[in-house]
XYZ file of N, CA and C in Angstrom:
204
model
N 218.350 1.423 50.040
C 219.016 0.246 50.558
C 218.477 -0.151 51.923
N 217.627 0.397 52.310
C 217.467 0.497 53.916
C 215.667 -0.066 54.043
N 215.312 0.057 53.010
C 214.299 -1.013 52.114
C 212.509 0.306 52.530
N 213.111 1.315 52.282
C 212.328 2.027 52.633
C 212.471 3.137 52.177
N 211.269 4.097 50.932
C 211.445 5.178 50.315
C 210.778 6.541 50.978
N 211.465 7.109 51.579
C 211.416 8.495 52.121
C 210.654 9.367 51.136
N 210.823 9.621 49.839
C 210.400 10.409 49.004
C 209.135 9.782 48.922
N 208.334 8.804 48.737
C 206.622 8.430 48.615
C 206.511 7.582 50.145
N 207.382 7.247 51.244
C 206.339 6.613 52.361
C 207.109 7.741 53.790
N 206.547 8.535 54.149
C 206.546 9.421 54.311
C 206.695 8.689 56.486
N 206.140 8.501 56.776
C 205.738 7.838 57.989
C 206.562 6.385 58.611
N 207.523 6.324 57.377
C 208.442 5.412 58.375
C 210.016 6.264 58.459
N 210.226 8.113 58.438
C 210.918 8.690 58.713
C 211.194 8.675 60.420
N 210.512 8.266 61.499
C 210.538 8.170 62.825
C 210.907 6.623 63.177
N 211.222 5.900 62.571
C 211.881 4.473 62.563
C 213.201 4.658 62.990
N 213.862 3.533 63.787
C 215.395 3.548 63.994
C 215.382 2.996 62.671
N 217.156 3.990 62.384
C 217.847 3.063 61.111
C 218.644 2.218 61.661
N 218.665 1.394 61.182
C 219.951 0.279 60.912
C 221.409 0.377 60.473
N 220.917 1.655 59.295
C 222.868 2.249 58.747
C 223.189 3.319 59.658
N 222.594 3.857 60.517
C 222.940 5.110 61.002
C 222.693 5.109 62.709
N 223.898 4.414 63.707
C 222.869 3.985 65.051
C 223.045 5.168 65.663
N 221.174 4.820 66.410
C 221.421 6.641 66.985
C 220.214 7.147 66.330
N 220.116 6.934 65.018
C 219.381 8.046 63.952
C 218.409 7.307 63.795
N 216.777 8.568 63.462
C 215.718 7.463 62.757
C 216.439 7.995 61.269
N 215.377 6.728 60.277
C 215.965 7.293 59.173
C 215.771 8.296 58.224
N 214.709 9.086 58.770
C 215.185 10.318 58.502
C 216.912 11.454 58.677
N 216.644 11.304 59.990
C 218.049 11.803 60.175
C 218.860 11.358 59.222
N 218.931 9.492 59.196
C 220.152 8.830 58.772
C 219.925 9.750 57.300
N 219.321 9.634 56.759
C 218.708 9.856 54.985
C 219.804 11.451 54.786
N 219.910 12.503 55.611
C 220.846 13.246 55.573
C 221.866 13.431 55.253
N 222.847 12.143 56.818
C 223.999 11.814 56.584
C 224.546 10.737 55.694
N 223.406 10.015 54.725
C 223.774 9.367 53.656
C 223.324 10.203 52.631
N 222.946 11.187 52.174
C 223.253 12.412 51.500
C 224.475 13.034 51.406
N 225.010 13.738 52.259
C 225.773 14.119 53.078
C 227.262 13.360 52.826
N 227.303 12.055 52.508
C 228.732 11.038 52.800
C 228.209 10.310 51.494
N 227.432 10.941 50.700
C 227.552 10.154 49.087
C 226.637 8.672 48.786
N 226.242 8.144 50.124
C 225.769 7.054 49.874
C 224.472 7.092 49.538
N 223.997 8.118 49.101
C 221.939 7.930 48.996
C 222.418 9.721 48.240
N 221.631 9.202 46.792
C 220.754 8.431 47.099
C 221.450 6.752 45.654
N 221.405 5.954 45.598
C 221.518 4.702 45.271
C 222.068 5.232 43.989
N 222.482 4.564 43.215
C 223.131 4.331 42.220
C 223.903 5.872 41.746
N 224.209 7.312 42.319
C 225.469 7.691 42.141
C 224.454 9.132 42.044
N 223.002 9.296 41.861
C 222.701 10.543 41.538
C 222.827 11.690 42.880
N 222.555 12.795 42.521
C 222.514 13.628 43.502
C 221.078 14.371 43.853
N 221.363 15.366 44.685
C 220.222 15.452 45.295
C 220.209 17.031 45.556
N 219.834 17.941 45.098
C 219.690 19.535 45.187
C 220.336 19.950 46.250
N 220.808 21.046 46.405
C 220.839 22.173 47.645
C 219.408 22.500 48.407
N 218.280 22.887 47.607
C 216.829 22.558 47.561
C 215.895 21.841 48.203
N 216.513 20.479 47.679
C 215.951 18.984 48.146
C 216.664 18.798 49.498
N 217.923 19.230 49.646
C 218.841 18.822 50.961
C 217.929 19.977 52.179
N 217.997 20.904 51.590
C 217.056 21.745 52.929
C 215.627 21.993 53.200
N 215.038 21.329 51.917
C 213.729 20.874 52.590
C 213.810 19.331 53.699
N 214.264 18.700 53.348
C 214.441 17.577 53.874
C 215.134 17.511 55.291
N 215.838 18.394 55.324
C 216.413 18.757 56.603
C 215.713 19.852 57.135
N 214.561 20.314 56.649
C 213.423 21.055 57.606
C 212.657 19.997 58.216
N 212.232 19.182 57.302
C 211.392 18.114 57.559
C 211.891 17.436 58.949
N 213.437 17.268 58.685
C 213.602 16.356 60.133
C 213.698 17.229 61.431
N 213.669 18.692 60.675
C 214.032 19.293 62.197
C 213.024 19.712 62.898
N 212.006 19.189 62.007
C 210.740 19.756 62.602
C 210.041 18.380 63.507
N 210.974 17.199 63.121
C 210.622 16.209 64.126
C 209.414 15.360 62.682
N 210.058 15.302 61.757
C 209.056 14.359 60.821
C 208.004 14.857 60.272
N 207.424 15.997 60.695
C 205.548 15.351 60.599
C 204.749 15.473 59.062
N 203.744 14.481 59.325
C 203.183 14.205 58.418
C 202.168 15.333 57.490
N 201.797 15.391 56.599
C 200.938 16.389 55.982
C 202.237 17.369 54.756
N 201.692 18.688 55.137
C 202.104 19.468 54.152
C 203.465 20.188 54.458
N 204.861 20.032 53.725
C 206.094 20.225 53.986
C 206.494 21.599 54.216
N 207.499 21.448 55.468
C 208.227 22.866 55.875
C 208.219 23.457 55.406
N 208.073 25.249 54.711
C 208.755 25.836 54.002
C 210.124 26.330 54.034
């Protein structure tokens, strides 16, 4: 909804969001995990997927090959 896919564009995770002020949308991508709203139409999203993704942001984004 935020017109930008985290899972294939990888490099607009350091962007301010718009749904989340305060947060890039990475962060935000969490707490709309997190509060049910993302991902879009009602699916869910691993225990797995939630803590890679939240390595990813805690590592400050970066680009290339993901946290373990």
């Amino acid at each position: 909804s935020g017109g930008h896919n985290l899972g294939t564009n990888f490099d607009e995770g350091d962007s301010d969001s718009y749904y989340c002020d305060g947060l890039t949308k990475a962060e935000c991508t969490i707490v709309r995990i997190n509060d049910g709203s993302m991902p879009l139409g009602g699916g869910t999203v691993s225990d797995d997927d939630k803590a890679t993704i939240q390595a990813w942001v805690d590592a400050g984004t970066p680009l290339g090959t993901p946290p373990n």
